[in-house]
C-alpha cells in the first residue's frame, strides 16, 4: 500500500522518472533540468537505468549528503518507492560503478549550465540588510577545495606547497572565486581553475554577473587599475580596500574626511595620462594603529558619507561566511571532494554551489514570510530540515500528477 501523500504511477512509468529530492526539486524543476540537458547535448537516444535527469538530481543529493556513499544516496532518493509493482520494467538500485559511469557520461557542462540559469541574487527590495541607499550589496572572494588524491587531479589542479615530506600537500586543490549577495549569502556567480591560477586572473570571469544596481565589496588583493576599470564598466559601483603601499594622491579634500584621488595603470604611473578617479576613505578600528583605506566609485560624500562606507565595509565578511557554510557545514569538517577526475571535480563543485543556492533561497523565503532578517535563520538547521525532506518526499514525482495518476490522501 502507498504511504499517505504518495502518487500511484501509471503502468508505463519507469521508477527513475519519479525520483525527486524535496526542496531541491522545487528549486530545480524537471522541465528546467531537461532544457539544460537538451541545450548541452545530453539528451539520451535510449532509455537507461540512470537517465541524465536522474543523474543531475543524484549529483545534487550527493552534495547534500556529503558523508554518504553513492549507493546510500541512491537509496535516499528512492526511499518509499518500493510499495508499487506497476513500473514498466524492474528497477534495482545501481552500483557505485554504474553511478560513477553515469556521472562521467553527464559531465560538468550541464550542472554548470544549470547553475548559470538559476543562480541569481534573491533579495527583494524588502529584504533586511541587503541594500545600501539603493545599492544591492555583493562581495567577491576566493577559496580552495581539497580534492581526491589521484594522479589525474594532481596533474591538472596541482598541489600547494608544504614544509613536510616532499614539499607538497597530500591533496590537490582547486581554486574557486565567487560573487555572493551580502544580505542573503546567495552565491550567484562562480568559476574554478587549477591552483596555479591566481584569484586576480579568475575574478574577471565573474564581471558579467554584475549589474548597475550593485555595490561590490572586495579585499585589497583585488585592487588594480585593470580590475577597477573592468568592474566599473559593468555599471556597478565599487568599495574596495587598498593596500598600504598604494599611491593615492589627494586631489580634493571633503569635509567628512574622505578625499578624491586617482589610480593608474603601472605603465602609466609617471605620466598619469589615463587615470581613474576614485574617492578614498581612511579609518581605524578601535585602538588599533592599523589604518584602513577604502577606495570607492561613489564620489559624492553627500550620497555616501565616509562614516557609512567605513561601517559598510564589514559586510564584505558575509561572503566568508557563505563560503564557510558551503565547505564546513554543507561539506562537513575536513571536506575532500570525492571526484577522481577533473571533469568530475567541476561537476561536484557546481553541485555544491547549486544546493547551497537552493538552501539560501529557502532561507530568504522563510525570513520574508516571518518579516525578519535572513541572518536570523540558521543555515545548519535549514540544512538538517532539507535533508529530512529528501527522505520524507523522495516518493513524490518530480512532475505534477496527470490523468494517469491518483493521489492518495
Tab-separated table of C-alpha atoms in Angstrom:
chain	number	residue	atom	x	y	z
A	1	UNK	CA	0.000	0.000	0.000
A	2	UNK	CA	1.234	3.524	-0.701
A	3	UNK	CA	2.038	5.811	2.167
A	4	UNK	CA	-0.026	8.994	2.730
A	5	UNK	CA	0.765	11.597	0.089
A	6	UNK	CA	2.294	9.142	-2.363
A	7	UNK	CA	1.297	9.060	-6.017
A	8	UNK	CA	0.236	5.907	-7.812
A	9	UNK	CA	2.055	5.614	-11.116
A	10	UNK	CA	0.744	4.582	-14.490
A	11	UNK	CA	1.729	1.165	-15.768
A	12	UNK	CA	4.030	2.679	-18.400
A	13	UNK	CA	6.065	4.775	-15.999
A	14	UNK	CA	9.639	3.937	-15.035
A	15	UNK	CA	10.868	4.152	-11.476
A	16	UNK	CA	13.818	6.505	-12.170
A	17	UNK	CA	11.408	9.050	-13.680
A	18	UNK	CA	9.860	9.556	-10.249
A	19	UNK	CA	12.985	10.310	-8.259
A	20	UNK	CA	12.734	13.674	-6.528
A	21	UNK	CA	14.640	15.466	-3.776
A	22	UNK	CA	12.131	17.616	-1.930
A	23	UNK	CA	13.070	21.272	-1.732
A	24	UNK	CA	15.779	20.924	-4.350
A	25	UNK	CA	13.370	19.514	-6.930
A	26	UNK	CA	11.253	22.639	-6.496
A	27	UNK	CA	14.338	24.829	-6.837
A	28	UNK	CA	15.417	22.984	-9.993
A	29	UNK	CA	12.213	21.779	-11.730
A	30	UNK	CA	12.456	18.751	-14.025
A	31	UNK	CA	11.439	20.774	-17.065
A	32	UNK	CA	14.329	23.194	-16.441
A	33	UNK	CA	16.760	20.312	-15.976
A	34	UNK	CA	15.523	18.815	-19.248
A	35	UNK	CA	16.011	22.159	-21.041
A	36	UNK	CA	19.587	22.367	-19.814
A	37	UNK	CA	20.292	18.776	-20.801
A	38	UNK	CA	18.943	19.454	-24.294
A	39	UNK	CA	20.967	22.660	-24.610
A	40	UNK	CA	24.164	20.873	-23.613
A	41	UNK	CA	23.566	17.859	-25.862
A	42	UNK	CA	22.932	15.315	-23.089
A	43	UNK	CA	19.533	14.120	-24.364
A	44	UNK	CA	19.640	10.316	-24.482
A	45	UNK	CA	18.785	8.249	-27.519
A	46	UNK	CA	17.787	5.219	-25.466
A	47	UNK	CA	16.308	4.512	-22.047
A	48	UNK	CA	18.898	3.905	-19.349
A	49	UNK	CA	18.801	2.674	-15.798
A	50	UNK	CA	20.136	6.136	-14.895
A	51	UNK	CA	18.645	8.788	-17.220
A	52	UNK	CA	20.536	12.073	-17.416
A	53	UNK	CA	17.865	13.931	-15.440
A	54	UNK	CA	18.148	11.445	-12.591
A	55	UNK	CA	21.940	11.766	-12.628
A	56	UNK	CA	21.625	15.545	-12.232
A	57	UNK	CA	19.439	15.019	-9.168
A	58	UNK	CA	21.849	12.370	-7.919
A	59	UNK	CA	24.736	14.880	-8.115
A	60	UNK	CA	22.688	17.389	-6.106
A	61	UNK	CA	21.782	14.775	-3.492
A	62	UNK	CA	25.408	13.598	-3.389
A	63	UNK	CA	26.432	17.147	-2.446
A	64	UNK	CA	23.612	17.406	0.087
A	65	UNK	CA	24.524	14.111	1.781
A	66	UNK	CA	28.276	14.588	1.656
A	67	UNK	CA	29.076	11.884	4.204
A	68	UNK	CA	27.114	9.118	2.453
A	69	UNK	CA	28.335	6.699	-0.200
A	70	UNK	CA	26.911	6.546	-3.721
A	71	UNK	CA	24.560	3.623	-3.119
A	72	UNK	CA	23.209	5.101	0.106
A	73	UNK	CA	22.474	8.392	-1.667
A	74	UNK	CA	20.525	6.410	-4.275
A	75	UNK	CA	18.545	4.667	-1.548
A	76	UNK	CA	17.678	8.042	-0.034
A	77	UNK	CA	16.425	9.240	-3.413
A	78	UNK	CA	14.227	6.198	-3.926
A	79	UNK	CA	13.047	5.842	-0.335
A	80	UNK	CA	9.433	4.739	-0.144
A	81	UNK	CA	9.055	3.806	-3.802
A	82	UNK	CA	9.106	0.051	-3.303
A	83	UNK	CA	5.377	-0.099	-2.482
A	84	UNK	CA	4.355	-0.135	-6.131
A	85	UNK	CA	4.751	-3.020	-8.587
A	86	UNK	CA	3.435	-1.234	-11.661
A	87	UNK	CA	6.683	0.002	-13.178
A	88	UNK	CA	7.294	-0.645	-16.847
A	89	UNK	CA	10.494	-2.509	-16.070
A	90	UNK	CA	12.043	-3.918	-12.934
A	91	UNK	CA	14.471	-1.427	-11.374
A	92	UNK	CA	17.270	-2.080	-8.926
A	93	UNK	CA	19.499	0.397	-7.149
A	94	UNK	CA	22.586	0.934	-9.342
A	95	UNK	CA	26.031	0.031	-8.126
A	96	UNK	CA	28.731	2.535	-7.278
A	97	UNK	CA	30.492	1.694	-10.540
A	98	UNK	CA	27.309	2.334	-12.544
A	99	UNK	CA	26.779	5.660	-10.791
A	100	UNK	CA	30.379	6.677	-11.497
A	101	UNK	CA	29.933	5.885	-15.193
A	102	UNK	CA	26.660	7.838	-15.254
A	103	UNK	CA	28.378	10.873	-13.731
A	104	UNK	CA	31.111	10.628	-16.349
A	105	UNK	CA	28.517	10.487	-19.163
A	106	UNK	CA	26.760	13.546	-17.779
A	107	UNK	CA	29.946	15.588	-17.388
A	108	UNK	CA	30.292	19.002	-15.808
A	109	UNK	CA	28.705	21.163	-18.523
A	110	UNK	CA	25.009	20.529	-17.722
A	111	UNK	CA	25.494	21.123	-13.991
A	112	UNK	CA	27.464	24.331	-14.660
A	113	UNK	CA	24.790	25.468	-17.131
A	114	UNK	CA	22.053	24.784	-14.573
A	115	UNK	CA	23.923	26.953	-12.065
A	116	UNK	CA	24.145	29.781	-14.609
A	117	UNK	CA	20.395	29.523	-15.242
A	118	UNK	CA	19.200	29.570	-11.637
A	119	UNK	CA	21.925	31.299	-9.596
A	120	UNK	CA	20.782	34.894	-9.236
A	121	UNK	CA	20.593	37.334	-6.329
A	122	UNK	CA	17.478	36.560	-4.299
A	123	UNK	CA	16.958	39.669	-2.128
A	124	UNK	CA	13.902	41.790	-2.798
A	125	UNK	CA	13.522	45.487	-2.026
A	126	UNK	CA	12.111	44.478	1.371
A	127	UNK	CA	14.984	42.159	2.372
A	128	UNK	CA	16.641	43.438	5.538
A	129	UNK	CA	20.408	44.001	5.383
A	130	UNK	CA	20.694	43.518	1.622
A	131	UNK	CA	20.852	47.155	0.481
A	132	UNK	CA	22.711	50.412	0.967
A	133	UNK	CA	20.996	53.540	-0.368
A	134	UNK	CA	19.508	51.683	-3.323
A	135	UNK	CA	22.599	49.541	-3.968
A	136	UNK	CA	22.440	45.753	-3.687
A	137	UNK	CA	25.418	44.742	-1.538
A	138	UNK	CA	27.563	41.994	-3.069
A	139	UNK	CA	31.071	40.752	-2.374
A	140	UNK	CA	33.762	38.788	-4.185
A	141	UNK	CA	36.253	36.372	-2.678
A	142	UNK	CA	38.022	33.099	-3.320
A	143	UNK	CA	38.794	29.833	-1.586
A	144	UNK	CA	40.324	26.427	-2.296
A	145	UNK	CA	38.892	22.908	-2.112
A	146	UNK	CA	40.880	19.795	-1.262
A	147	UNK	CA	40.453	17.075	-3.880
A	148	UNK	CA	40.750	13.319	-4.008
A	149	UNK	CA	44.399	12.309	-4.201
A	150	UNK	CA	44.541	10.862	-7.715
A	151	UNK	CA	47.147	11.309	-10.468
A	152	UNK	CA	44.553	12.949	-12.743
A	153	UNK	CA	43.586	15.543	-10.136
A	154	UNK	CA	47.173	16.167	-9.121
A	155	UNK	CA	48.358	16.661	-12.695
A	156	UNK	CA	45.538	19.039	-13.611
A	157	UNK	CA	44.936	21.067	-10.446
A	158	UNK	CA	48.323	20.980	-8.727
A	159	UNK	CA	49.139	20.899	-5.037
A	160	UNK	CA	50.045	23.621	-2.543
A	161	UNK	CA	53.493	23.653	-1.003
A	162	UNK	CA	54.251	22.019	2.329
A	163	UNK	CA	57.120	22.171	4.791
A	164	UNK	CA	56.910	18.405	5.278
A	165	UNK	CA	57.875	15.351	3.282
A	166	UNK	CA	58.219	16.007	-0.436
A	167	UNK	CA	57.389	19.681	-0.034
A	168	UNK	CA	53.851	19.410	-1.441
A	169	UNK	CA	50.455	18.886	0.180
A	170	UNK	CA	48.868	15.455	0.421
A	171	UNK	CA	45.860	16.640	-1.577
A	172	UNK	CA	45.486	18.502	-4.864
A	173	UNK	CA	43.452	21.706	-4.659
A	174	UNK	CA	41.061	23.568	-6.927
A	175	UNK	CA	40.720	27.327	-6.697
A	176	UNK	CA	37.225	28.843	-6.712
A	177	UNK	CA	36.185	32.505	-6.818
A	178	UNK	CA	32.618	33.609	-6.252
A	179	UNK	CA	30.214	36.538	-6.055
A	180	UNK	CA	27.732	36.462	-3.189
A	181	UNK	CA	24.879	38.668	-2.085
A	182	UNK	CA	25.822	40.027	1.338
A	183	UNK	CA	22.294	40.204	2.747
A	184	UNK	CA	21.330	36.620	1.877
A	185	UNK	CA	24.663	34.789	1.340
A	186	UNK	CA	23.330	33.571	-2.015
A	187	UNK	CA	26.270	32.788	-4.320
A	188	UNK	CA	25.160	33.914	-7.769
A	189	UNK	CA	28.335	33.542	-9.838
A	190	UNK	CA	31.407	31.329	-9.517
A	191	UNK	CA	34.230	29.821	-11.508
A	192	UNK	CA	37.048	27.375	-10.801
A	193	UNK	CA	40.544	26.656	-12.070
A	194	UNK	CA	43.794	24.861	-11.141
A	195	UNK	CA	45.577	26.107	-8.051
A	196	UNK	CA	48.256	27.842	-10.134
A	197	UNK	CA	45.643	30.283	-11.465
A	198	UNK	CA	45.544	33.316	-9.186
A	199	UNK	CA	42.321	34.866	-7.912
A	200	UNK	CA	43.095	38.088	-9.770
A	201	UNK	CA	43.091	36.182	-13.068
A	202	UNK	CA	39.880	34.303	-12.278
A	203	UNK	CA	37.777	37.174	-10.935
A	204	UNK	CA	37.231	38.965	-14.301
A	205	UNK	CA	35.184	35.948	-15.417
A	206	UNK	CA	32.604	36.995	-12.816
A	207	UNK	CA	32.112	40.581	-14.016
A	208	UNK	CA	29.271	39.707	-16.451
A	209	UNK	CA	27.167	38.820	-13.387
A	210	UNK	CA	27.432	42.375	-12.009
A	211	UNK	CA	24.587	44.842	-12.544
A	212	UNK	CA	24.266	48.645	-12.305
A	213	UNK	CA	22.297	48.477	-9.029
A	214	UNK	CA	25.112	46.636	-7.208
A	215	UNK	CA	27.804	47.848	-4.828
A	216	UNK	CA	30.706	45.391	-4.950
A	217	UNK	CA	32.910	44.940	-1.868
A	218	UNK	CA	36.370	43.405	-2.227
A	219	UNK	CA	39.587	42.911	-0.276
A	220	UNK	CA	42.879	44.692	-1.031
A	221	UNK	CA	44.322	41.793	-3.051
A	222	UNK	CA	41.953	42.580	-5.921
A	223	UNK	CA	42.669	46.283	-6.414
A	224	UNK	CA	44.422	47.088	-9.671
A	225	UNK	CA	43.770	49.604	-12.409
A	226	UNK	CA	42.683	46.928	-14.891
A	227	UNK	CA	40.312	45.216	-12.466
A	228	UNK	CA	38.811	48.559	-11.419
A	229	UNK	CA	38.185	49.669	-14.995
A	230	UNK	CA	36.664	46.335	-15.983
A	231	UNK	CA	34.377	46.153	-12.946
A	232	UNK	CA	33.122	49.733	-13.204
A	233	UNK	CA	32.440	49.203	-16.922
A	234	UNK	CA	29.561	46.923	-15.876
A	235	UNK	CA	27.791	49.896	-14.284
A	236	UNK	CA	28.239	48.542	-10.754
A	237	UNK	CA	29.724	50.723	-8.016
A	238	UNK	CA	32.742	49.547	-6.032
A	239	UNK	CA	34.025	49.733	-2.464
A	240	UNK	CA	37.414	48.025	-2.252
A	241	UNK	CA	40.181	48.065	0.294
A	242	UNK	CA	43.570	49.370	-0.879
A	243	UNK	CA	46.998	48.129	0.114
A	244	UNK	CA	49.003	50.330	2.460
A	245	UNK	CA	51.611	50.734	-0.285
A	246	UNK	CA	49.115	52.031	-2.869
A	247	UNK	CA	49.905	55.563	-4.103
A	248	UNK	CA	46.723	57.628	-3.745
A	249	UNK	CA	47.457	61.353	-4.102
A	250	UNK	CA	44.927	63.820	-2.690
A	251	UNK	CA	43.270	65.843	-5.446
A	252	UNK	CA	40.336	67.197	-3.411
A	253	UNK	CA	39.552	67.024	0.297
A	254	UNK	CA	35.983	66.628	1.603
A	255	UNK	CA	34.547	67.744	4.937
A	256	UNK	CA	33.767	64.167	6.011
A	257	UNK	CA	37.485	63.289	5.887
A	258	UNK	CA	37.388	61.452	2.572
A	259	UNK	CA	39.181	62.760	-0.486
A	260	UNK	CA	39.286	62.373	-4.248
A	261	UNK	CA	42.274	60.593	-5.752
A	262	UNK	CA	43.148	58.569	-8.800
A	263	UNK	CA	44.601	55.203	-9.710
A	264	UNK	CA	46.569	54.483	-12.861
A	265	UNK	CA	47.990	51.504	-14.709
A	266	UNK	CA	51.534	50.512	-13.781
A	267	UNK	CA	52.809	51.557	-17.213
A	268	UNK	CA	51.195	54.983	-16.723
A	269	UNK	CA	52.485	55.712	-13.211
A	270	UNK	CA	54.782	58.530	-14.358
A	271	UNK	CA	52.654	60.300	-16.997
A	272	UNK	CA	49.292	59.517	-15.309
A	273	UNK	CA	47.680	60.226	-18.680
A	274	UNK	CA	44.671	57.928	-18.208
A	275	UNK	CA	43.698	57.916	-14.526
A	276	UNK	CA	40.553	56.507	-12.930
A	277	UNK	CA	39.052	58.912	-10.396
A	278	UNK	CA	38.263	57.353	-7.021
A	279	UNK	CA	37.295	58.536	-3.569
A	280	UNK	CA	39.363	57.408	-0.593
A	281	UNK	CA	38.039	56.741	2.912
A	282	UNK	CA	40.576	56.223	5.707
A	283	UNK	CA	39.715	54.911	9.170
A	284	UNK	CA	40.999	52.868	12.110
A	285	UNK	CA	39.168	50.280	14.215
A	286	UNK	CA	39.135	50.652	17.992
A	287	UNK	CA	42.547	51.327	19.483
A	288	UNK	CA	44.396	49.543	16.697
A	289	UNK	CA	47.047	51.551	14.922
A	290	UNK	CA	46.252	49.973	11.547
A	291	UNK	CA	44.888	52.467	9.064
A	292	UNK	CA	42.348	51.032	6.634
A	293	UNK	CA	41.990	52.696	3.249
A	294	UNK	CA	38.985	52.135	1.072
A	295	UNK	CA	38.593	53.305	-2.494
A	296	UNK	CA	35.136	53.739	-3.966
A	297	UNK	CA	33.438	54.820	-7.165
A	298	UNK	CA	30.825	56.641	-5.047
A	299	UNK	CA	32.388	60.083	-5.415
A	300	UNK	CA	29.741	62.261	-3.739
A	301	UNK	CA	30.086	62.379	0.070
A	302	UNK	CA	26.501	63.630	0.335
A	303	UNK	CA	25.244	60.434	-1.295
A	304	UNK	CA	27.654	58.120	0.559
A	305	UNK	CA	29.188	59.633	3.736
A	306	UNK	CA	32.625	58.360	4.735
A	307	UNK	CA	31.472	57.065	8.140
A	308	UNK	CA	28.755	54.976	6.497
A	309	UNK	CA	31.162	53.474	3.979
A	310	UNK	CA	33.672	52.603	6.703
A	311	UNK	CA	30.952	50.787	8.656
A	312	UNK	CA	29.573	49.191	5.498
A	313	UNK	CA	32.847	47.535	4.540
A	314	UNK	CA	32.369	44.979	7.319
A	315	UNK	CA	29.664	43.440	5.119
A	316	UNK	CA	32.447	42.032	2.954
A	317	UNK	CA	32.889	39.293	5.520
A	318	UNK	CA	29.461	37.908	4.647
A	319	UNK	CA	30.954	36.097	1.661
A	320	UNK	CA	33.489	34.486	4.000
A	321	UNK	CA	30.532	33.142	5.960
A	322	UNK	CA	28.851	31.909	2.767
A	323	UNK	CA	31.976	30.011	1.710
A	324	UNK	CA	32.302	28.562	5.213
A	325	UNK	CA	28.688	27.339	5.003
A	326	UNK	CA	29.484	25.706	1.689
A	327	UNK	CA	32.655	23.963	2.833
A	328	UNK	CA	32.339	23.357	6.572
A	329	UNK	CA	28.607	22.925	7.231
A	330	UNK	CA	27.337	21.540	3.947
A	331	UNK	CA	30.528	19.689	3.063
A	332	UNK	CA	31.459	18.683	6.597
A	333	UNK	CA	34.715	19.085	8.545
A	334	UNK	CA	37.898	18.457	6.558
A	335	UNK	CA	35.994	18.353	3.269
A	336	UNK	CA	37.717	16.459	0.447
A	337	UNK	CA	35.780	16.280	-2.809
A	338	UNK	CA	35.214	12.681	-3.841
A	339	UNK	CA	35.608	13.025	-7.625
A	340	UNK	CA	38.589	11.182	-9.110
A	341	UNK	CA	38.940	13.208	-12.322
A	342	UNK	CA	38.976	16.957	-13.165
A	343	UNK	CA	35.640	16.937	-15.030
A	344	UNK	CA	34.001	15.237	-12.064
A	345	UNK	CA	35.559	17.795	-9.723
A	346	UNK	CA	33.969	20.648	-11.674
A	347	UNK	CA	30.638	18.816	-11.725
A	348	UNK	CA	30.806	18.289	-7.973
A	349	UNK	CA	31.758	21.902	-7.273
A	350	UNK	CA	28.736	23.178	-9.185
A	351	UNK	CA	26.586	20.612	-7.392
A	352	UNK	CA	27.675	22.102	-4.071
A	353	UNK	CA	27.001	25.622	-5.353
A	354	UNK	CA	23.526	24.666	-6.602
A	355	UNK	CA	22.458	23.051	-3.358
A	356	UNK	CA	23.811	25.989	-1.339
A	357	UNK	CA	21.875	28.437	-3.524
A	358	UNK	CA	18.686	26.422	-3.039
A	359	UNK	CA	19.197	26.389	0.733
A	360	UNK	CA	19.822	30.118	0.821
A	361	UNK	CA	16.780	30.764	-1.368
A	362	UNK	CA	14.633	28.773	1.051
A	363	UNK	CA	16.069	30.689	3.998
A	364	UNK	CA	15.315	34.005	2.294
A	365	UNK	CA	11.718	32.988	1.619
A	366	UNK	CA	11.316	31.840	5.225
A	367	UNK	CA	12.719	35.124	6.530
A	368	UNK	CA	10.472	37.127	4.195
A	369	UNK	CA	7.349	35.319	5.391
A	370	UNK	CA	8.385	35.967	9.007
A	371	UNK	CA	9.366	39.577	8.196
A	372	UNK	CA	12.824	39.120	9.642
A	373	UNK	CA	16.457	39.361	8.552
A	374	UNK	CA	17.752	36.248	6.707
A	375	UNK	CA	20.760	36.343	9.054
A	376	UNK	CA	18.426	35.254	11.848
A	377	UNK	CA	17.688	31.953	10.121
A	378	UNK	CA	20.099	29.122	10.974
A	379	UNK	CA	21.889	27.641	7.979
A	380	UNK	CA	22.696	24.417	9.814
A	381	UNK	CA	19.111	23.945	10.957
A	382	UNK	CA	17.851	24.598	7.418
A	383	UNK	CA	20.329	22.051	6.073
A	384	UNK	CA	19.032	19.433	8.503
A	385	UNK	CA	15.410	20.162	7.602
A	386	UNK	CA	16.123	19.846	3.875
A	387	UNK	CA	17.992	16.587	4.381
A	388	UNK	CA	14.984	15.192	6.223
A	389	UNK	CA	12.707	16.336	3.415
A	390	UNK	CA	14.671	14.318	0.908
A	391	UNK	CA	13.880	11.076	2.707
A	392	UNK	CA	10.308	12.147	3.512
A	393	UNK	CA	9.428	13.316	-0.005
A	394	UNK	CA	11.535	11.058	-2.196
A	395	UNK	CA	8.429	9.146	-3.265
A	396	UNK	CA	6.843	12.198	-4.881
A	397	UNK	CA	7.091	12.513	-8.621
A	398	UNK	CA	9.238	15.385	-9.922
A	399	UNK	CA	6.419	16.023	-12.391
A	400	UNK	CA	2.844	17.100	-11.497
A	401	UNK	CA	0.102	14.430	-11.391
A	402	UNK	CA	-1.937	13.929	-14.537
A	403	UNK	CA	-4.924	11.842	-15.559
A	404	UNK	CA	-2.922	8.621	-15.208
A	405	UNK	CA	-2.056	9.220	-11.558
A	406	UNK	CA	-4.035	9.104	-8.344
A	407	UNK	CA	-3.048	10.977	-5.195
A	408	UNK	CA	-3.773	9.059	-2.002
A	409	UNK	CA	-4.854	11.303	0.873
